[in-house]
Tab-separated table of C-alpha atoms in Angstrom:
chain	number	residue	atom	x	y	z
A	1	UNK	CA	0.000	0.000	0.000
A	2	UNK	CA	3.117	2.069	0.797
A	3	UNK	CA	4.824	1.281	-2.266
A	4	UNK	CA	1.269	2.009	-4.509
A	5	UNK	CA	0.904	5.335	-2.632
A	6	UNK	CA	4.367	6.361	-3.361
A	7	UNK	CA	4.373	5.728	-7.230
A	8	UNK	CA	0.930	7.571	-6.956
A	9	UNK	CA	2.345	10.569	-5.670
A	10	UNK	CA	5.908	10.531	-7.731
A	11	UNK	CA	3.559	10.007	-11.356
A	12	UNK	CA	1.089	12.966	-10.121
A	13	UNK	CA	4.665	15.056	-9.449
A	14	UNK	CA	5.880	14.292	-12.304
A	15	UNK	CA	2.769	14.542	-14.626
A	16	UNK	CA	2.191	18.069	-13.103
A	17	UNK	CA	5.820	18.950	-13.681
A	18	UNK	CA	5.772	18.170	-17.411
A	19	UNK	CA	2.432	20.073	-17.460
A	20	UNK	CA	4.371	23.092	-16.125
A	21	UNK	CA	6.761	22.681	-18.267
A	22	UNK	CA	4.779	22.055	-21.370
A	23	UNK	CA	2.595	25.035	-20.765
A	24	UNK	CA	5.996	27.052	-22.367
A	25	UNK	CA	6.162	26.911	-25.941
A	26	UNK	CA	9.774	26.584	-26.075
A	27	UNK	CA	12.300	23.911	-24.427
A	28	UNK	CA	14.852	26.525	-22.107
A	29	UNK	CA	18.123	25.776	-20.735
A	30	UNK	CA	19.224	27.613	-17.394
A	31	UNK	CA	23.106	27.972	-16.769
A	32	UNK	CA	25.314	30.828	-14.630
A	33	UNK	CA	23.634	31.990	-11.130
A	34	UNK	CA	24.465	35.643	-10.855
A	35	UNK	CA	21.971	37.733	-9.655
A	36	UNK	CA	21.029	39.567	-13.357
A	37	UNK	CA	19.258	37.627	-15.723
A	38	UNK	CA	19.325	37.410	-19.427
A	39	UNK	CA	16.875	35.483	-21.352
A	40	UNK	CA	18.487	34.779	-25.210
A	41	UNK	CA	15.644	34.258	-27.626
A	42	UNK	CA	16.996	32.559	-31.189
A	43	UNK	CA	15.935	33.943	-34.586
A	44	UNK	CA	13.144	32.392	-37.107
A	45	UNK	CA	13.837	28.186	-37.134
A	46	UNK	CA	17.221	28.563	-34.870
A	47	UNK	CA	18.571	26.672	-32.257
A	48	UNK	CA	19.036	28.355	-28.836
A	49	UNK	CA	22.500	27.071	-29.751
A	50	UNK	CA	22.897	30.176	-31.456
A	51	UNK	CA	23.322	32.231	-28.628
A	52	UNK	CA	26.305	29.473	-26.969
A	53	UNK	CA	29.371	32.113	-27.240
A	54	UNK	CA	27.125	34.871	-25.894
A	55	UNK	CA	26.110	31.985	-23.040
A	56	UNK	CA	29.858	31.211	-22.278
A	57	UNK	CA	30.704	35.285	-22.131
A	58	UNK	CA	28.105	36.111	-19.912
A	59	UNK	CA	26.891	33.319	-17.493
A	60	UNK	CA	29.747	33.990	-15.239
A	61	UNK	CA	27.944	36.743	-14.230
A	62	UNK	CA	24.345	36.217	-14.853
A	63	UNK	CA	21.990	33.657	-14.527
A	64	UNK	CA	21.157	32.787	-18.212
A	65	UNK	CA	17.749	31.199	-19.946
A	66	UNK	CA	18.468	30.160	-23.051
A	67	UNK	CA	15.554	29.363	-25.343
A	68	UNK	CA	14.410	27.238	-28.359
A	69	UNK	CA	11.285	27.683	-29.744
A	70	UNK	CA	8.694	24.667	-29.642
A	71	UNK	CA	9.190	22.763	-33.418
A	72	UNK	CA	12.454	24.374	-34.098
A	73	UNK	CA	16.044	23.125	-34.667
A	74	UNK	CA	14.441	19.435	-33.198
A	75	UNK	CA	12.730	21.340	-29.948
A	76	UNK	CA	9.317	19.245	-29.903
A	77	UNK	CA	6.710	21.160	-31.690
A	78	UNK	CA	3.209	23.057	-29.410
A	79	UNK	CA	0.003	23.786	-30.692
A	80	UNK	CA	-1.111	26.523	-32.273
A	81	UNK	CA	2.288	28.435	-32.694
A	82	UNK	CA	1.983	32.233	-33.342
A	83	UNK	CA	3.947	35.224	-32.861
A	84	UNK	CA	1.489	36.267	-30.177
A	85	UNK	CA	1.181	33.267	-28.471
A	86	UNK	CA	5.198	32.865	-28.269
A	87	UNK	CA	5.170	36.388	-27.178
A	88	UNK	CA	2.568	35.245	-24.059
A	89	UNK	CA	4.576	32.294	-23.716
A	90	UNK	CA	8.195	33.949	-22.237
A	91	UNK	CA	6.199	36.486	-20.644
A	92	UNK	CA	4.592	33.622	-18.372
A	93	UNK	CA	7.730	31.638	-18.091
A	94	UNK	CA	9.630	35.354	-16.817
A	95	UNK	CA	6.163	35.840	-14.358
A	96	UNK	CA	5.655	32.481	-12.831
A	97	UNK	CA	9.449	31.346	-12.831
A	98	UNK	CA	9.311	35.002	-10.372
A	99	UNK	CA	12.367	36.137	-12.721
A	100	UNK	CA	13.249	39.915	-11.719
A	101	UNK	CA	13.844	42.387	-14.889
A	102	UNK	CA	15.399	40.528	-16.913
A	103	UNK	CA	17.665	41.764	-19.766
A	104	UNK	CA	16.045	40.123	-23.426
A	105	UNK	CA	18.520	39.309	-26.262
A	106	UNK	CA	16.571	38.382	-29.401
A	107	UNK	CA	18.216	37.887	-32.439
A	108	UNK	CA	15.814	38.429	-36.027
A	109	UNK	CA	12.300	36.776	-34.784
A	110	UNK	CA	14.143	36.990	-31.262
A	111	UNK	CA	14.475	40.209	-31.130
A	112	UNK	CA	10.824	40.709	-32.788
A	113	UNK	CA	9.617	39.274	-29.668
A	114	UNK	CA	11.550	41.245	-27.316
A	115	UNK	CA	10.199	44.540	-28.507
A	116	UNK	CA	6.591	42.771	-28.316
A	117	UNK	CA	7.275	41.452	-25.193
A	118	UNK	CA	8.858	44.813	-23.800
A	119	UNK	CA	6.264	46.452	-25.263
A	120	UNK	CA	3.304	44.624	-23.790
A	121	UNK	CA	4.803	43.932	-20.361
A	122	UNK	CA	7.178	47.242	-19.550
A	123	UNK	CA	7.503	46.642	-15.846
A	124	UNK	CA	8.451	43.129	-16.597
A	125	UNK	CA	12.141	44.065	-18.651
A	126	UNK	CA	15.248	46.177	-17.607
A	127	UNK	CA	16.490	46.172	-21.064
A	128	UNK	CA	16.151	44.758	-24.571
A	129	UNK	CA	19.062	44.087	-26.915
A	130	UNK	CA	17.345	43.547	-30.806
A	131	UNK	CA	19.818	41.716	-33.180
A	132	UNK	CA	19.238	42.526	-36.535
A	133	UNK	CA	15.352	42.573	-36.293
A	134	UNK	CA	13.013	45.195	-37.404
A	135	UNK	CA	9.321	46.354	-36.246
A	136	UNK	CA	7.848	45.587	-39.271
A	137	UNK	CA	10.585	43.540	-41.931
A	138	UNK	CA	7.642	43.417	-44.614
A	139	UNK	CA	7.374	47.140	-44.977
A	140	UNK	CA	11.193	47.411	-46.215
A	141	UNK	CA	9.939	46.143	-50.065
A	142	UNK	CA	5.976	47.356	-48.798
A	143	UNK	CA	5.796	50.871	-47.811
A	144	UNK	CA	2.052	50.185	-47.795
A	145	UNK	CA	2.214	47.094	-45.906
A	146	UNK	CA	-0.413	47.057	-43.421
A	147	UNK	CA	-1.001	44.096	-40.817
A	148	UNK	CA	-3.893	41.535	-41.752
A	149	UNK	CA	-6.230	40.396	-39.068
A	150	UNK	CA	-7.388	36.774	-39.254
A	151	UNK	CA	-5.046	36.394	-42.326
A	152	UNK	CA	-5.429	33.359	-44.053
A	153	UNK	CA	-1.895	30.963	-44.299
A	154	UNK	CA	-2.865	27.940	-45.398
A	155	UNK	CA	-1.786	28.637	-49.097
A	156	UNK	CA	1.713	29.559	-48.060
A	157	UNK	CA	1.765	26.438	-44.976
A	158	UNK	CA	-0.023	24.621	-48.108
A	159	UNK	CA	3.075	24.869	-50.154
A	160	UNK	CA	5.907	24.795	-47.394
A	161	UNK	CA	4.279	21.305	-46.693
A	162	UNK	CA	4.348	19.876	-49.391
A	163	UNK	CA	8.096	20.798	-50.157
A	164	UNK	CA	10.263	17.357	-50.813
A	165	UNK	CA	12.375	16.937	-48.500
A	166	UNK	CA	15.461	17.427	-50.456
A	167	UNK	CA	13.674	20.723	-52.028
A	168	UNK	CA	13.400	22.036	-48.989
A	169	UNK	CA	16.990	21.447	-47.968
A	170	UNK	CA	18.490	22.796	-51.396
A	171	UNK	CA	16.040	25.587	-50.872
A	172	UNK	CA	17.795	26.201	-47.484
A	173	UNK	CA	21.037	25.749	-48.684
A	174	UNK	CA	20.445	28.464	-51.115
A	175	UNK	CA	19.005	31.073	-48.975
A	176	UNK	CA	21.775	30.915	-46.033
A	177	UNK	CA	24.442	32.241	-47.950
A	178	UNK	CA	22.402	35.631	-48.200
A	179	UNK	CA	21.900	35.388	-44.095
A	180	UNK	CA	25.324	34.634	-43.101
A	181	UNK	CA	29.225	35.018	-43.821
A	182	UNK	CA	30.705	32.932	-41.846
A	183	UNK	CA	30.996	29.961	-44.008
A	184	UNK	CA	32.085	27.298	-40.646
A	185	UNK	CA	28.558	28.406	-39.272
A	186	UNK	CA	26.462	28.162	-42.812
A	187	UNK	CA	25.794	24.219	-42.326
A	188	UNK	CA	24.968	24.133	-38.501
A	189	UNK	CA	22.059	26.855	-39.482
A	190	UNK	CA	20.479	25.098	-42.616
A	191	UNK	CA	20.786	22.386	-40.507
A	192	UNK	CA	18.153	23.435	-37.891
A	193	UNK	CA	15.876	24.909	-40.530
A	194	UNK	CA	15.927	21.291	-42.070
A	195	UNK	CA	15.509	19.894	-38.395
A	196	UNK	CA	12.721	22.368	-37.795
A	197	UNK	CA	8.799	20.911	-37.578
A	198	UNK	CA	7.633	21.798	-41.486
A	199	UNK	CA	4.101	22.693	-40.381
A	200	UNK	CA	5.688	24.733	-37.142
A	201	UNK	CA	8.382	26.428	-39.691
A	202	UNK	CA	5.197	27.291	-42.288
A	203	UNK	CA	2.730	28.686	-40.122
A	204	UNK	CA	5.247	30.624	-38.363
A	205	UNK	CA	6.865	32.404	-41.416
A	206	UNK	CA	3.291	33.169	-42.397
A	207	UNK	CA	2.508	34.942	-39.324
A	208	UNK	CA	6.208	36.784	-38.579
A	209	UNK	CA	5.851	38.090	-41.953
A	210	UNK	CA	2.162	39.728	-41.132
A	211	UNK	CA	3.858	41.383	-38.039
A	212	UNK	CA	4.063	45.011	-37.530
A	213	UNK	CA	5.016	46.111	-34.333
A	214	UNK	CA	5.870	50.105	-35.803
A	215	UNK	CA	3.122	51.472	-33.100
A	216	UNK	CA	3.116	48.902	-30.557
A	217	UNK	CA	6.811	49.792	-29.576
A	218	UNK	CA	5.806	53.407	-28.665
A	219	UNK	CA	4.673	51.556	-25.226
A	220	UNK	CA	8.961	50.381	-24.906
A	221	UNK	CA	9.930	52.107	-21.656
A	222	UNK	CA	13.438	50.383	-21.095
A	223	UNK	CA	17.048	51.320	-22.750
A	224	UNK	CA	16.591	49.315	-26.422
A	225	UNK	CA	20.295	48.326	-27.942
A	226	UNK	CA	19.353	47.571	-31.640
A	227	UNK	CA	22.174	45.999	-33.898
A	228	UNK	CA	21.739	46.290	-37.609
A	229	UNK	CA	23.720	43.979	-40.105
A	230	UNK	CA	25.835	46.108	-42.063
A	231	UNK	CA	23.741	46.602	-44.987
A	232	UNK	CA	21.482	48.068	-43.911
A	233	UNK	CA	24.140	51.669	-43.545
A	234	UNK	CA	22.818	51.967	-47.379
A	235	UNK	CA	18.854	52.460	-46.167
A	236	UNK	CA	19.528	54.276	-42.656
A	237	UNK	CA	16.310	56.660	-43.694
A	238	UNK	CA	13.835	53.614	-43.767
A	239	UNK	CA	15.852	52.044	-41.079
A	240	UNK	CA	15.338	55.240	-38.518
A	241	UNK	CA	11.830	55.364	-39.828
A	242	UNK	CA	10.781	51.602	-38.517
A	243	UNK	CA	12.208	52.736	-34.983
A	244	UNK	CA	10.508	56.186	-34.843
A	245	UNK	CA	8.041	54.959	-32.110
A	246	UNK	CA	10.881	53.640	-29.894
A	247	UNK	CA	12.479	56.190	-28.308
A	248	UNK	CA	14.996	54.727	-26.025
A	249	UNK	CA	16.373	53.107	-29.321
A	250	UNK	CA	20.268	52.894	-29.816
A	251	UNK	CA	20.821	51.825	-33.315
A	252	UNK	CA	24.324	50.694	-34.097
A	253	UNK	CA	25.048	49.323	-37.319
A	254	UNK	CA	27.846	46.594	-37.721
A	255	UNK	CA	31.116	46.700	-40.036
A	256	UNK	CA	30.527	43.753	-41.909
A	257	UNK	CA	28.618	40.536	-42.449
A	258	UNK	CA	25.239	39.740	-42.703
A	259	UNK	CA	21.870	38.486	-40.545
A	260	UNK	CA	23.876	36.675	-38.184
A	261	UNK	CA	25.796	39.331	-36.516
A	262	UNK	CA	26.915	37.416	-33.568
A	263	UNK	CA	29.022	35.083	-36.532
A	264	UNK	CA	29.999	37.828	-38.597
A	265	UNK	CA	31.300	40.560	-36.820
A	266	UNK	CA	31.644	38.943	-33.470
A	267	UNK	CA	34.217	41.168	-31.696
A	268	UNK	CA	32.048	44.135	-32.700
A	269	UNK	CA	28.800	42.659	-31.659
A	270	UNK	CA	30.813	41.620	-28.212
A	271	UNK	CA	31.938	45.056	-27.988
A	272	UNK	CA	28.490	46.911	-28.232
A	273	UNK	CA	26.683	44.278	-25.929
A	274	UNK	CA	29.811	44.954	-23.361
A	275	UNK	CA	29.220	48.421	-23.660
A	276	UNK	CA	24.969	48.271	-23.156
A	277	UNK	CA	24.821	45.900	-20.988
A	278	UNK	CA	27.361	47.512	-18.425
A	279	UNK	CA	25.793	50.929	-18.271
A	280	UNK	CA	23.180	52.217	-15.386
């Protein structure tokens, strides 16, 4: 009867704990124990990975939470993925896990949801560092771009879907080499786009690219450290017009390299978090 009440109690524990933990839509990985936090948000079908030699720099002295999102890069897919429900996902995680102002580093979707998330909660977030992410990313070739409501994806998800397997990859393979320099790195990232849930990787490009957050980040109260790939120097008027609403904004723009700043200009991108992340 002992023994029976015992495994009773240790399955309820346990089947509670994985509810906890599957009420997150993202698998998270806590290392460091300093008394700041950072939570390190990875970029449209990225691993947390991403974010390792930021992880190794800085938890010696913070407590890190390094993120994945749910049917990316092998992370176990959740239902209904959307920008807004990731979004209410780390904000609950930060809330219930009693996390106090933490410092958000989101790189390209990443740091899409750390303006959101910023934006939505501002008591919640000391600070926000936005790699290479803009409020609204359609409006660059769209000046009239405006944000459906109840948009309809199941074309796009339709056609993602149904990609061959080997399409898809090529497909990846082709598109990397416009996101990132540093040819060591190229494979490891088409790699966890190819790893990534299809259905999770389709619904979710459908929905980041409806996105506009140009007027919800006039509610941003915290400092906002915003690295720009290089690039983008040659459309600083469109780029200054996206972040018009934010005011705390501190746009830097990097030497060289592409989407993946923390690969391509590393000791730059070290050198600018350094700087942000050390000031009062």
């Amino acid at each position: 009867m002992k023994n029976l009440l015992f495994f009773s109690t240790f399955l309820l524990i346990n089947i509670q704990s994985f509810g906890q933990i599957s009420d997150y839509p993202f698998e998270v990985e806590k290392s460091g124990n300093g008394n700041r936090t950072i939570v390190l948000i990875p970029g449209f079908a990225s691993s947390g990975e991403v974010w390792a030699e930021t992880k190794a720099v800085y938890e010696k002295e913070y407590t890190c939470y390094t993120l994945t999102m749910a049917g990316f890069a092998e992370a176990k897919p959740s239902p209904n993925p959307s920008f807004e429900n990731w979004k209410v996902g780390i904000a609950k995680f930060i809330k219930e896990k009693n996390i106090v102002k933490p410092i958000l580093i989101g790189h390209s979707m990443g740091g899409g949801l750390a303006m959101a998330i910023a934006a939505d909660y501002p008591k919640l977030i000391q600070k926000i560092v936005v790699v290479d992410a803009l409020p609204c990313l359609a409006a660059l070739t769209n000046p009239n771009f405006k944000h459906q409501e109840n948009i309809d994806c199941s074309g796009m998800v339709n056609q993602i879907t149904a990609l061959p397997k080997e399409q898809f990859h090529q497909m990846q393979k082709m598109t990397m080499p416009q996101l990132i320099e540093n040819k060591e790195m190229i494979e490891t990232v088409v790699n966890w786009s190819i790893q990534s849930d299809r259905q999770t990787f389709a619904e979710m490009y459908c929905d980041f690219s409806n996105t506009d957050l140009r007027e919800k980040i006039k509610s941003i109260e915290c400092p906002s450290l915003v690295l720009l790939e290089s690039n983008f120097t040659s459309i600083k008027p469109e780029i200054k017009e996206q972040f018009e609403n934010l005011k705390s904004a501190d746009l830097q723009y990097a030497n060289q390299g592409l989407h993946f700043i923390m690969y391509d200009d590393k000791e730059w991108y070290f050198n600018q978090l350094e700087n942000f992340l050390t000031k009062d």
